[in-house]
């Protein structure tokens, strides 16, 4: 018998009449809530050093909040392409594909009607829930009909795993991630800039003023991007850190899932809460939520100001479809995209 309890309940109704459901996964002292809208991680509750369980993920208390403020990407399942594609276009197979320019001149997170704005089908799976949808050929300008499945599972040890699987009927580009913002002090407690981060990354990607990589990976040594030893995060980050070997493609002919490798650890001295991150992806996007300005409030009712949380998005590199020197993001028919990220929650 599974040590994880999973339950489904209605969560709200969108303006178009679609019903949103919420799945609650609970194992030991960890409780995670997943929405069928956007594949959103709506809530993560973990114990602090005193054993008191508290909310550590930024989010909204109802479906209306997510629908009205999709630009927040709180907890969202992001695709088809997480991060930015420069000039909102890319070449593939001798053709140029044009995408929505929803972030200045660039396409961000797959465009306007991206994976975080759709209602996914859901079904129980061992220790969790599986979400599934087919992204039609041409959705937001991307080629190929893409079948996507994402499993959120919670182990008895309190590890949340996001496992992605995708296949396509035509060559396409793909980059999936989860966009949860963490405040390990407790949601609404004042922000994440005092959190401490350790990242197994010798290089990062410098960017131009629009967030597009400005050159090859640069060494972190001697810069504010050096998190190889644990230190306070601070603010002002929206950058990719190279945590893999910088090679490889996203598709294989095999169903075998690669093994995640440890890449980062985030902790909050105030609460003792920590999360250890392991992934199969070559990059981690560190974003310190500079866009938040107090316009809206989260589950605690307190307004979210800049730095209220931070995201550690495991993914491929921004603008890879336009950068042949970056790890490949093209998925072909007959290949299977598989990716896993594991969040292990502890207290110290």
Short mmCIF file of N, CA and C in Angstrom, two decimals, residues 14 62 96 189 197 232 237 279:
data_model
loop_
_atom_site.label_atom_id
_atom_site.label_comp_id
_atom_site.label_asym_id
_atom_site.label_seq_id
_atom_site.Cartn_x
_atom_site.Cartn_y
_atom_site.Cartn_z
N UNK A 14 -13.26 28.48 -14.30
CA UNK A 14 -12.67 29.55 -15.09
C UNK A 14 -13.76 30.35 -15.79
N UNK A 62 -7.34 30.79 -4.91
CA UNK A 62 -8.46 30.36 -5.75
C UNK A 62 -8.07 30.38 -7.22
N UNK A 96 11.25 28.96 -41.06
CA UNK A 96 11.33 29.90 -39.94
C UNK A 96 9.96 29.95 -39.27
N UNK A 189 6.21 35.75 4.81
CA UNK A 189 7.02 36.08 5.98
C UNK A 189 8.05 37.17 5.71
N UNK A 197 22.04 29.69 -0.70
CA UNK A 197 22.01 28.82 -1.87
C UNK A 197 23.41 28.25 -2.12
N UNK A 232 24.42 33.67 0.98
CA UNK A 232 23.15 34.36 0.86
C UNK A 232 22.87 34.73 -0.59
N UNK A 237 18.65 38.39 -9.82
CA UNK A 237 19.03 37.27 -10.68
C UNK A 237 17.86 36.85 -11.57
N UNK A 279 18.29 16.95 -10.73
CA UNK A 279 17.63 17.04 -12.03
C UNK A 279 18.42 16.34 -13.12
#
